PDB file of C-alpha atoms in Angstrom:
ATOM      1  CA  UNK A   1      -9.245   9.314 -12.579  1.00 44.00           C
ATOM      2  CA  UNK A   2      -6.384   7.520 -14.270  1.00 48.00           C
ATOM      3  CA  UNK A   3      -7.757   4.500 -16.102  1.00 42.00           C
ATOM      4  CA  UNK A   4      -6.044   1.525 -17.642  1.00 41.00           C
ATOM      5  CA  UNK A   5      -9.222   0.321 -19.287  1.00 42.00           C
ATOM      6  CA  UNK A   6     -11.199  -2.653 -18.105  1.00 39.00           C
ATOM      7  CA  UNK A   7     -10.350  -4.471 -21.326  1.00 37.00           C
ATOM      8  CA  UNK A   8      -6.807  -4.787 -20.022  1.00 41.00           C
ATOM      9  CA  UNK A   9      -7.342  -5.140 -16.292  1.00 44.00           C
ATOM     10  CA  UNK A  10      -9.141  -8.166 -14.936  1.00 44.00           C
ATOM     11  CA  UNK A  11      -9.135 -10.482 -11.966  1.00 46.00           C
ATOM     12  CA  UNK A  12      -9.427 -14.247 -11.991  1.00 43.00           C
ATOM     13  CA  UNK A  13     -10.113 -16.197  -8.808  1.00 43.00           C
ATOM     14  CA  UNK A  14      -7.275 -18.675  -8.546  1.00 43.00           C
ATOM     15  CA  UNK A  15      -8.383 -20.731  -5.564  1.00 43.00           C
ATOM     16  CA  UNK A  16     -10.968 -21.015  -2.831  1.00 42.00           C
ATOM     17  CA  UNK A  17     -10.742 -19.568   0.655  1.00 47.00           C
ATOM     18  CA  UNK A  18      -7.199 -19.663   2.027  1.00 51.00           C
ATOM     19  CA  UNK A  19      -7.713 -21.316   5.405  1.00 40.00           C
ATOM     20  CA  UNK A  20      -6.056 -23.906   7.591  1.00 35.00           C
ATOM     21  CA  UNK A  21      -2.776 -23.834   9.553  1.00 33.00           C
ATOM     22  CA  UNK A  22      -0.803 -22.120   6.769  1.00 51.00           C
ATOM     23  CA  UNK A  23      -3.632 -19.928   5.553  1.00 63.00           C
ATOM     24  CA  UNK A  24      -5.779 -17.059   6.741  1.00 75.00           C
ATOM     25  CA  UNK A  25      -9.489 -17.785   6.900  1.00 83.00           C
ATOM     26  CA  UNK A  26     -11.638 -15.878   4.425  1.00 92.00           C
ATOM     27  CA  UNK A  27      -8.748 -14.826   2.182  1.00 96.00           C
ATOM     28  CA  UNK A  28      -8.537 -15.934  -1.456  1.00 96.00           C
ATOM     29  CA  UNK A  29      -5.601 -15.839  -3.842  1.00 92.00           C
ATOM     30  CA  UNK A  30      -6.505 -14.229  -7.130  1.00 89.00           C
ATOM     31  CA  UNK A  31      -4.623 -13.099 -10.220  1.00 90.00           C
ATOM     32  CA  UNK A  32      -4.454  -9.444 -11.242  1.00 95.00           C
ATOM     33  CA  UNK A  33      -3.562  -8.965 -14.902  1.00 88.00           C
ATOM     34  CA  UNK A  34      -2.068  -5.616 -15.881  1.00 84.00           C
ATOM     35  CA  UNK A  35      -1.323  -4.130 -19.325  1.00 80.00           C
ATOM     36  CA  UNK A  36       2.449  -3.827 -18.918  1.00 83.00           C
ATOM     37  CA  UNK A  37       3.538  -5.701 -15.788  1.00 85.00           C
ATOM     38  CA  UNK A  38       2.140  -9.172 -16.376  1.00 91.00           C
ATOM     39  CA  UNK A  39      -0.143 -11.207 -14.145  1.00 94.00           C
ATOM     40  CA  UNK A  40       0.314 -10.712 -10.403  1.00 95.00           C
ATOM     41  CA  UNK A  41      -0.957 -12.754  -7.490  1.00 95.00           C
ATOM     42  CA  UNK A  42      -3.110 -10.813  -5.066  1.00 97.00           C
ATOM     43  CA  UNK A  43      -4.690 -11.566  -1.711  1.00 97.00           C
ATOM     44  CA  UNK A  44      -8.401 -10.726  -1.618  1.00 98.00           C
ATOM     45  CA  UNK A  45     -10.996 -10.614   1.147  1.00 98.00           C
ATOM     46  CA  UNK A  46     -14.461  -9.099   1.515  1.00 97.00           C
ATOM     47  CA  UNK A  47     -17.027  -8.664   4.264  1.00 97.00           C
ATOM     48  CA  UNK A  48     -20.047 -10.998   4.303  1.00 96.00           C
ATOM     49  CA  UNK A  49     -22.990  -9.958   2.154  1.00 94.00           C
ATOM     50  CA  UNK A  50     -23.416  -8.530  -1.332  1.00 92.00           C
ATOM     51  CA  UNK A  51     -22.272  -4.965  -0.666  1.00 94.00           C
ATOM     52  CA  UNK A  52     -21.433  -2.670  -2.260  1.00 98.00           C
ATOM     53  CA  UNK A  53     -18.599  -2.050   0.194  1.00 98.00           C
ATOM     54  CA  UNK A  54     -15.765   0.480   0.315  1.00 99.00           C
ATOM     55  CA  UNK A  55     -12.472  -1.009  -0.904  1.00 99.00           C
ATOM     56  CA  UNK A  56      -8.825  -0.575   0.076  1.00 99.00           C
ATOM     57  CA  UNK A  57      -5.635  -1.593  -1.737  1.00 99.00           C
ATOM     58  CA  UNK A  58      -2.745  -2.680   0.510  1.00 99.00           C
ATOM     59  CA  UNK A  59       0.799  -2.233  -0.846  1.00 99.00           C
ATOM     60  CA  UNK A  60       3.577  -4.295   0.759  1.00 98.00           C
ATOM     61  CA  UNK A  61       7.248  -3.526   1.287  1.00 96.00           C
ATOM     62  CA  UNK A  62      10.539  -4.450  -0.365  1.00 91.00           C
ATOM     63  CA  UNK A  63      10.982  -7.736   1.487  1.00 92.00           C
ATOM     64  CA  UNK A  64       7.862  -9.283  -0.015  1.00 94.00           C
ATOM     65  CA  UNK A  65       8.729  -8.035  -3.509  1.00 95.00           C
ATOM     66  CA  UNK A  66      12.304  -9.307  -3.347  1.00 91.00           C
ATOM     67  CA  UNK A  67      11.733 -12.610  -1.528  1.00 91.00           C
ATOM     68  CA  UNK A  68       8.181 -13.409  -2.558  1.00 89.00           C
ATOM     69  CA  UNK A  69       5.229 -13.776  -0.214  1.00 93.00           C
ATOM     70  CA  UNK A  70       6.255 -17.145   1.190  1.00 93.00           C
ATOM     71  CA  UNK A  71       9.916 -16.136   1.396  1.00 92.00           C
ATOM     72  CA  UNK A  72       9.019 -12.993   3.296  1.00 93.00           C
ATOM     73  CA  UNK A  73       6.852 -14.904   5.761  1.00 94.00           C
ATOM     74  CA  UNK A  74       9.696 -17.373   6.343  1.00 93.00           C
ATOM     75  CA  UNK A  75      11.809 -14.408   7.498  1.00 92.00           C
ATOM     76  CA  UNK A  76       9.060 -13.065   9.755  1.00 93.00           C
ATOM     77  CA  UNK A  77       8.069 -10.271   7.367  1.00 93.00           C
ATOM     78  CA  UNK A  78       4.652  -9.127   6.135  1.00 96.00           C
ATOM     79  CA  UNK A  79       1.878 -11.625   5.447  1.00 97.00           C
ATOM     80  CA  UNK A  80      -0.391  -9.525   3.222  1.00 98.00           C
ATOM     81  CA  UNK A  81      -3.298 -11.881   3.929  1.00 98.00           C
ATOM     82  CA  UNK A  82      -3.492 -10.569   7.481  1.00 97.00           C
ATOM     83  CA  UNK A  83      -3.946  -7.020   6.243  1.00 98.00           C
ATOM     84  CA  UNK A  84      -6.729  -7.848   3.774  1.00 98.00           C
ATOM     85  CA  UNK A  85      -8.421  -9.988   6.442  1.00 98.00           C
ATOM     86  CA  UNK A  86      -8.235  -7.079   8.890  1.00 98.00           C
ATOM     87  CA  UNK A  87      -9.733  -4.795   6.233  1.00 99.00           C
ATOM     88  CA  UNK A  88     -12.595  -7.219   5.574  1.00 98.00           C
ATOM     89  CA  UNK A  89     -13.244  -7.494   9.312  1.00 98.00           C
ATOM     90  CA  UNK A  90     -13.602  -3.698   9.353  1.00 98.00           C
ATOM     91  CA  UNK A  91     -16.174  -3.735   6.528  1.00 98.00           C
ATOM     92  CA  UNK A  92     -13.906  -3.115   3.532  1.00 98.00           C
ATOM     93  CA  UNK A  93     -12.996  -5.153   0.484  1.00 98.00           C
ATOM     94  CA  UNK A  94      -9.231  -5.660   0.711  1.00 98.00           C
ATOM     95  CA  UNK A  95      -6.867  -6.355  -2.186  1.00 99.00           C
ATOM     96  CA  UNK A  96      -3.083  -6.794  -1.846  1.00 99.00           C
ATOM     97  CA  UNK A  97      -1.197  -7.326  -5.128  1.00 98.00           C
ATOM     98  CA  UNK A  98       2.208  -9.000  -4.892  1.00 97.00           C
ATOM     99  CA  UNK A  99       4.629  -6.818  -6.834  1.00 96.00           C
ATOM    100  CA  UNK A 100       7.592  -8.664  -8.373  1.00 93.00           C
ATOM    101  CA  UNK A 101       9.463  -6.215 -10.643  1.00 92.00           C
ATOM    102  CA  UNK A 102      13.266  -6.435 -10.321  1.00 85.00           C
ATOM    103  CA  UNK A 103      12.999  -8.879  -7.430  1.00 89.00           C
ATOM    104  CA  UNK A 104      16.445 -10.303  -8.172  1.00 88.00           C
ATOM    105  CA  UNK A 105      18.198  -7.060  -9.101  1.00 91.00           C
ATOM    106  CA  UNK A 106      16.900  -4.362  -6.712  1.00 88.00           C
ATOM    107  CA  UNK A 107      16.798  -5.625  -3.137  1.00 85.00           C
ATOM    108  CA  UNK A 108      18.299  -5.262   0.366  1.00 83.00           C
ATOM    109  CA  UNK A 109      21.755  -6.825   0.608  1.00 76.00           C
ATOM    110  CA  UNK A 110      23.549  -7.048   3.967  1.00 73.00           C
ATOM    111  CA  UNK A 111      22.812  -3.560   5.183  1.00 77.00           C
ATOM    112  CA  UNK A 112      22.825  -1.859   1.799  1.00 81.00           C
ATOM    113  CA  UNK A 113      20.769  -2.009  -1.393  1.00 91.00           C
ATOM    114  CA  UNK A 114      21.716  -3.833  -4.574  1.00 89.00           C
ATOM    115  CA  UNK A 115      20.536  -2.427  -7.889  1.00 91.00           C
ATOM    116  CA  UNK A 116      20.990   0.575 -10.155  1.00 94.00           C
ATOM    117  CA  UNK A 117      19.114   3.850 -10.092  1.00 96.00           C
ATOM    118  CA  UNK A 118      17.225   2.764 -13.223  1.00 96.00           C
ATOM    119  CA  UNK A 119      16.223  -0.542 -11.642  1.00 95.00           C
ATOM    120  CA  UNK A 120      14.931   1.117  -8.488  1.00 95.00           C
ATOM    121  CA  UNK A 121      13.109   3.764 -10.522  1.00 96.00           C
ATOM    122  CA  UNK A 122      11.328   0.976 -12.378  1.00 95.00           C
ATOM    123  CA  UNK A 123      10.414  -0.661  -9.059  1.00 95.00           C
ATOM    124  CA  UNK A 124       8.451   2.436  -8.043  1.00 98.00           C
ATOM    125  CA  UNK A 125       7.065   3.187 -11.515  1.00 97.00           C
ATOM    126  CA  UNK A 126       5.828  -0.398 -11.778  1.00 96.00           C
ATOM    127  CA  UNK A 127       4.347  -0.132  -8.296  1.00 97.00           C
ATOM    128  CA  UNK A 128       2.380   2.941  -9.333  1.00 97.00           C
ATOM    129  CA  UNK A 129       1.031   1.043 -12.337  1.00 96.00           C
ATOM    130  CA  UNK A 130       0.051  -1.841 -10.083  1.00 97.00           C
ATOM    131  CA  UNK A 131      -1.883   0.433  -7.725  1.00 97.00           C
ATOM    132  CA  UNK A 132      -3.632   1.958 -10.725  1.00 96.00           C
ATOM    133  CA  UNK A 133      -4.553  -1.503 -12.013  1.00 96.00           C
ATOM    134  CA  UNK A 134      -5.834  -2.641  -8.626  1.00 97.00           C
ATOM    135  CA  UNK A 135      -7.982   0.455  -8.083  1.00 97.00           C
ATOM    136  CA  UNK A 136      -9.329   0.327 -11.618  1.00 93.00           C
ATOM    137  CA  UNK A 137     -10.366  -3.286 -11.209  1.00 89.00           C
ATOM    138  CA  UNK A 138     -11.937  -2.718  -7.788  1.00 96.00           C
ATOM    139  CA  UNK A 139     -13.959   0.185  -9.158  1.00 95.00           C
ATOM    140  CA  UNK A 140     -15.610  -2.163 -11.649  1.00 90.00           C
ATOM    141  CA  UNK A 141     -16.668  -4.898  -9.230  1.00 92.00           C
ATOM    142  CA  UNK A 142     -20.320  -5.291  -8.181  1.00 94.00           C
ATOM    143  CA  UNK A 143     -19.391  -5.791  -4.512  1.00 97.00           C
ATOM    144  CA  UNK A 144     -17.413  -2.516  -4.449  1.00 98.00           C
ATOM    145  CA  UNK A 145     -18.690   1.045  -4.169  1.00 98.00           C
ATOM    146  CA  UNK A 146     -16.418   2.735  -6.700  1.00 98.00           C
ATOM    147  CA  UNK A 147     -16.915   6.103  -5.009  1.00 98.00           C
ATOM    148  CA  UNK A 148     -15.334   4.857  -1.765  1.00 99.00           C
ATOM    149  CA  UNK A 149     -11.756   3.777  -2.446  1.00 99.00           C
ATOM    150  CA  UNK A 150      -8.565   4.117  -0.385  1.00 99.00           C
ATOM    151  CA  UNK A 151      -4.992   2.829  -0.290  1.00 99.00           C
ATOM    152  CA  UNK A 152      -2.562   1.756   2.423  1.00 99.00           C
ATOM    153  CA  UNK A 153       1.155   1.152   1.969  1.00 99.00           C
ATOM    154  CA  UNK A 154       4.012  -0.030   4.176  1.00 99.00           C
ATOM    155  CA  UNK A 155       7.699   0.786   3.589  1.00 98.00           C
ATOM    156  CA  UNK A 156       8.361   0.566  -0.181  1.00 98.00           C
ATOM    157  CA  UNK A 157       4.601   0.218  -0.531  1.00 98.00           C
ATOM    158  CA  UNK A 158       4.144   3.446   1.415  1.00 99.00           C
ATOM    159  CA  UNK A 159       6.403   5.262  -1.031  1.00 99.00           C
ATOM    160  CA  UNK A 160       4.475   3.715  -3.943  1.00 99.00           C
ATOM    161  CA  UNK A 161       1.172   4.699  -2.341  1.00 99.00           C
ATOM    162  CA  UNK A 162       2.165   8.338  -1.909  1.00 99.00           C
ATOM    163  CA  UNK A 163       3.359   8.689  -5.499  1.00 99.00           C
ATOM    164  CA  UNK A 164       0.195   6.919  -6.690  1.00 98.00           C
ATOM    165  CA  UNK A 165      -2.065   9.429  -4.962  1.00 98.00           C
ATOM    166  CA  UNK A 166      -0.684  12.533  -6.692  1.00 98.00           C
ATOM    167  CA  UNK A 167      -3.324  14.101  -8.965  1.00 97.00           C
ATOM    168  CA  UNK A 168      -5.712  11.217  -8.228  1.00 97.00           C
ATOM    169  CA  UNK A 169      -9.291  12.299  -7.501  1.00 96.00           C
ATOM    170  CA  UNK A 170     -11.016   8.895  -7.285  1.00 97.00           C
ATOM    171  CA  UNK A 171      -9.444   7.882  -3.954  1.00 98.00           C
ATOM    172  CA  UNK A 172     -10.793   9.243  -0.681  1.00 99.00           C
ATOM    173  CA  UNK A 173      -7.732   8.719   1.484  1.00 99.00           C
ATOM    174  CA  UNK A 174      -4.381   7.006   1.930  1.00 99.00           C
ATOM    175  CA  UNK A 175      -2.348   5.665   4.842  1.00 99.00           C
ATOM    176  CA  UNK A 176       1.463   5.637   4.747  1.00 99.00           C
ATOM    177  CA  UNK A 177       2.994   3.217   7.250  1.00 99.00           C
ATOM    178  CA  UNK A 178       6.698   3.966   7.682  1.00 99.00           C
ATOM    179  CA  UNK A 179       7.166   4.888   3.996  1.00 99.00           C
ATOM    180  CA  UNK A 180      10.598   4.002   2.585  1.00 98.00           C
ATOM    181  CA  UNK A 181      12.831   6.850   1.443  1.00 98.00           C
ATOM    182  CA  UNK A 182      14.014   5.042  -1.751  1.00 97.00           C
ATOM    183  CA  UNK A 183      17.158   7.165  -1.975  1.00 95.00           C
ATOM    184  CA  UNK A 184      18.453   4.702  -4.588  1.00 96.00           C
ATOM    185  CA  UNK A 185      16.068   6.313  -7.109  1.00 97.00           C
ATOM    186  CA  UNK A 186      16.277  10.102  -6.631  1.00 97.00           C
ATOM    187  CA  UNK A 187      13.338  10.728  -8.963  1.00 97.00           C
ATOM    188  CA  UNK A 188      11.086   8.682  -6.658  1.00 98.00           C
ATOM    189  CA  UNK A 189      12.755   9.467  -3.339  1.00 98.00           C
ATOM    190  CA  UNK A 190      10.386  10.120  -0.442  1.00 99.00           C
ATOM    191  CA  UNK A 191      11.819  13.611  -0.002  1.00 98.00           C
ATOM    192  CA  UNK A 192      10.632  14.477  -3.534  1.00 99.00           C
ATOM    193  CA  UNK A 193       7.091  13.218  -2.928  1.00 99.00           C
ATOM    194  CA  UNK A 194       7.171  15.038   0.428  1.00 99.00           C
ATOM    195  CA  UNK A 195       8.004  18.433  -1.088  1.00 99.00           C
ATOM    196  CA  UNK A 196       5.339  21.107  -0.747  1.00 99.00           C
ATOM    197  CA  UNK A 197       4.758  21.302  -4.495  1.00 99.00           C
ATOM    198  CA  UNK A 198       4.214  17.523  -4.677  1.00 99.00           C
ATOM    199  CA  UNK A 199       1.958  17.367  -1.620  1.00 99.00           C
ATOM    200  CA  UNK A 200      -0.135  20.153  -3.161  1.00 99.00           C
ATOM    201  CA  UNK A 201      -1.086  17.652  -5.875  1.00 99.00           C
ATOM    202  CA  UNK A 202      -2.824  15.358  -3.379  1.00 99.00           C
ATOM    203  CA  UNK A 203      -6.601  15.332  -3.722  1.00 98.00           C
ATOM    204  CA  UNK A 204      -7.386  13.460  -0.493  1.00 98.00           C
ATOM    205  CA  UNK A 205      -6.270  13.347   3.153  1.00 99.00           C
ATOM    206  CA  UNK A 206      -3.252  11.220   4.069  1.00 99.00           C
ATOM    207  CA  UNK A 207      -2.324   9.559   7.353  1.00 99.00           C
ATOM    208  CA  UNK A 208       1.404   9.190   8.086  1.00 99.00           C
ATOM    209  CA  UNK A 209       2.551   6.782  10.810  1.00 99.00           C
ATOM    210  CA  UNK A 210       6.144   6.084  11.874  1.00 99.00           C
ATOM    211  CA  UNK A 211       7.764   4.213  14.783  1.00 99.00           C
ATOM    212  CA  UNK A 212       9.722   6.003  17.491  1.00 99.00           C
ATOM    213  CA  UNK A 213      12.688   3.690  16.763  1.00 98.00           C
ATOM    214  CA  UNK A 214      12.133   3.609  13.018  1.00 98.00           C
ATOM    215  CA  UNK A 215      14.851   4.025  10.417  1.00 97.00           C
ATOM    216  CA  UNK A 216      16.529   7.429  10.891  1.00 98.00           C
ATOM    217  CA  UNK A 217      16.161   8.248   7.192  1.00 98.00           C
ATOM    218  CA  UNK A 218      12.389   7.733   7.362  1.00 99.00           C
ATOM    219  CA  UNK A 219      12.006   9.622  10.623  1.00 99.00           C
ATOM    220  CA  UNK A 220      14.030  12.511   9.213  1.00 99.00           C
ATOM    221  CA  UNK A 221      11.927  13.042   6.090  1.00 99.00           C
ATOM    222  CA  UNK A 222       8.675  12.397   7.960  1.00 99.00           C
ATOM    223  CA  UNK A 223       9.397  14.907  10.718  1.00 99.00           C
ATOM    224  CA  UNK A 224      11.038  17.679   8.725  1.00 98.00           C
ATOM    225  CA  UNK A 225       9.142  17.598   5.452  1.00 99.00           C
ATOM    226  CA  UNK A 226       6.352  15.108   4.807  1.00 99.00           C
ATOM    227  CA  UNK A 227       4.430  15.442   8.058  1.00 99.00           C
ATOM    228  CA  UNK A 228       4.378  19.254   8.157  1.00 99.00           C
ATOM    229  CA  UNK A 229       3.489  19.556   4.477  1.00 99.00           C
ATOM    230  CA  UNK A 230       0.645  17.038   4.759  1.00 99.00           C
ATOM    231  CA  UNK A 231      -1.052  18.837   7.629  1.00 98.00           C
ATOM    232  CA  UNK A 232      -0.532  22.269   6.065  1.00 98.00           C
ATOM    233  CA  UNK A 233      -2.093  21.087   2.825  1.00 98.00           C
ATOM    234  CA  UNK A 234      -5.113  19.220   4.223  1.00 98.00           C
ATOM    235  CA  UNK A 235      -6.593  19.718   7.686  1.00 98.00           C
ATOM    236  CA  UNK A 236      -7.970  16.163   7.753  1.00 98.00           C
ATOM    237  CA  UNK A 237      -4.539  14.617   7.253  1.00 99.00           C
ATOM    238  CA  UNK A 238      -3.084  12.977  10.337  1.00 99.00           C
ATOM    239  CA  UNK A 239       0.535  12.520  11.402  1.00 99.00           C
ATOM    240  CA  UNK A 240       1.808  10.365  14.268  1.00 99.00           C
ATOM    241  CA  UNK A 241       5.537   9.688  14.437  1.00 99.00           C
ATOM    242  CA  UNK A 242       5.895   8.108  17.874  1.00 98.00           C
ATOM    243  CA  UNK A 243       4.352   4.659  17.719  1.00 99.00           C
ATOM    244  CA  UNK A 244       6.442   2.346  19.916  1.00 99.00           C
ATOM    245  CA  UNK A 245       8.798   0.176  17.895  1.00 98.00           C
ATOM    246  CA  UNK A 246      10.997   0.007  14.849  1.00 98.00           C
ATOM    247  CA  UNK A 247      10.349  -0.455  11.131  1.00 98.00           C
ATOM    248  CA  UNK A 248       9.699  -4.185  11.498  1.00 97.00           C
ATOM    249  CA  UNK A 249       7.057  -3.596  14.166  1.00 98.00           C
ATOM    250  CA  UNK A 250       4.627  -2.697  11.361  1.00 98.00           C
ATOM    251  CA  UNK A 251       4.940  -6.040   9.537  1.00 98.00           C
ATOM    252  CA  UNK A 252       1.448  -6.996  10.770  1.00 98.00           C
ATOM    253  CA  UNK A 253      -1.652  -5.155  12.008  1.00 98.00           C
ATOM    254  CA  UNK A 254      -1.003  -4.218  15.644  1.00 98.00           C
ATOM    255  CA  UNK A 255      -3.372  -3.341  18.458  1.00 98.00           C
ATOM    256  CA  UNK A 256      -1.852   0.077  19.182  1.00 98.00           C
ATOM    257  CA  UNK A 257      -1.781   1.156  15.526  1.00 99.00           C
ATOM    258  CA  UNK A 258      -4.438  -0.529  13.377  1.00 99.00           C
ATOM    259  CA  UNK A 259      -7.421   1.020  15.235  1.00 99.00           C
ATOM    260  CA  UNK A 260      -5.967   4.459  14.449  1.00 99.00           C
ATOM    261  CA  UNK A 261      -5.797   3.525  10.761  1.00 99.00           C
ATOM    262  CA  UNK A 262      -9.447   2.460  10.813  1.00 99.00           C
ATOM    263  CA  UNK A 263     -10.476   5.593  12.727  1.00 99.00           C
ATOM    264  CA  UNK A 264      -8.829   7.687  10.013  1.00 99.00           C
ATOM    265  CA  UNK A 265     -10.465   5.800   7.141  1.00 99.00           C
ATOM    266  CA  UNK A 266     -13.947   5.487   8.640  1.00 99.00           C
ATOM    267  CA  UNK A 267     -15.246   9.036   8.035  1.00 98.00           C
ATOM    268  CA  UNK A 268     -13.568   9.171   4.627  1.00 99.00           C
ATOM    269  CA  UNK A 269     -15.174   5.941   3.421  1.00 99.00           C
ATOM    270  CA  UNK A 270     -18.623   6.492   4.905  1.00 96.00           C
ATOM    271  CA  UNK A 271     -21.369   7.374   2.453  1.00 87.00           C
TER     272      UNK A 271
END
């Protein structure tokens, strides 16, 4: 297990339950402090009772990182609170850190991507550090069973999640929801993480889900490389590339997709 050290990773509850018209009931905003990436806001939810419960980190996409949580919601993008609430409803502690690195320099810009290769490489490297920090903190909490951890990521967060899982033995499974190709940073491109030699470094099953009208670049890597290599490497991995809809259709938990995610995680996170 990669550890940052609990002396450097801590969580401070920032406010009470986030409810009301603009909130999501049962979700709190907390602060996740990391050794090298500052203090990040994170959405947090847990099932009722003392636990210990399994725990899942949710990693959002580029829109939330570049525009902020509220800015992303204003554009109809991901509200991370809905994912952690859905995780808590399923019996898991959910934590969704809001990544902010290079928000104003590496971002979507009118059909293309602004930012240098170095800036986009740091986006993914910082994301990996954030996942590490979140998992390390969760593993130390009394309401969490540290032996039952998982991660989910959408778009840029799916890319970050896959890279985070390489050589990691303390996580029981991961779900990649339409993982971004990140061609702007060749070192961290999806095709590199999808290569057979990279997939061989995974220590847990992975579920890969993609829309039937998703971005062609994502569908290409998923169908030709990532999907086949995942199932060859680990029989429990699951690949489904024909969910109805495009990339944006995964901005929120959906009735024809989320139950499949939970079905995949359930046996992995059961004692």
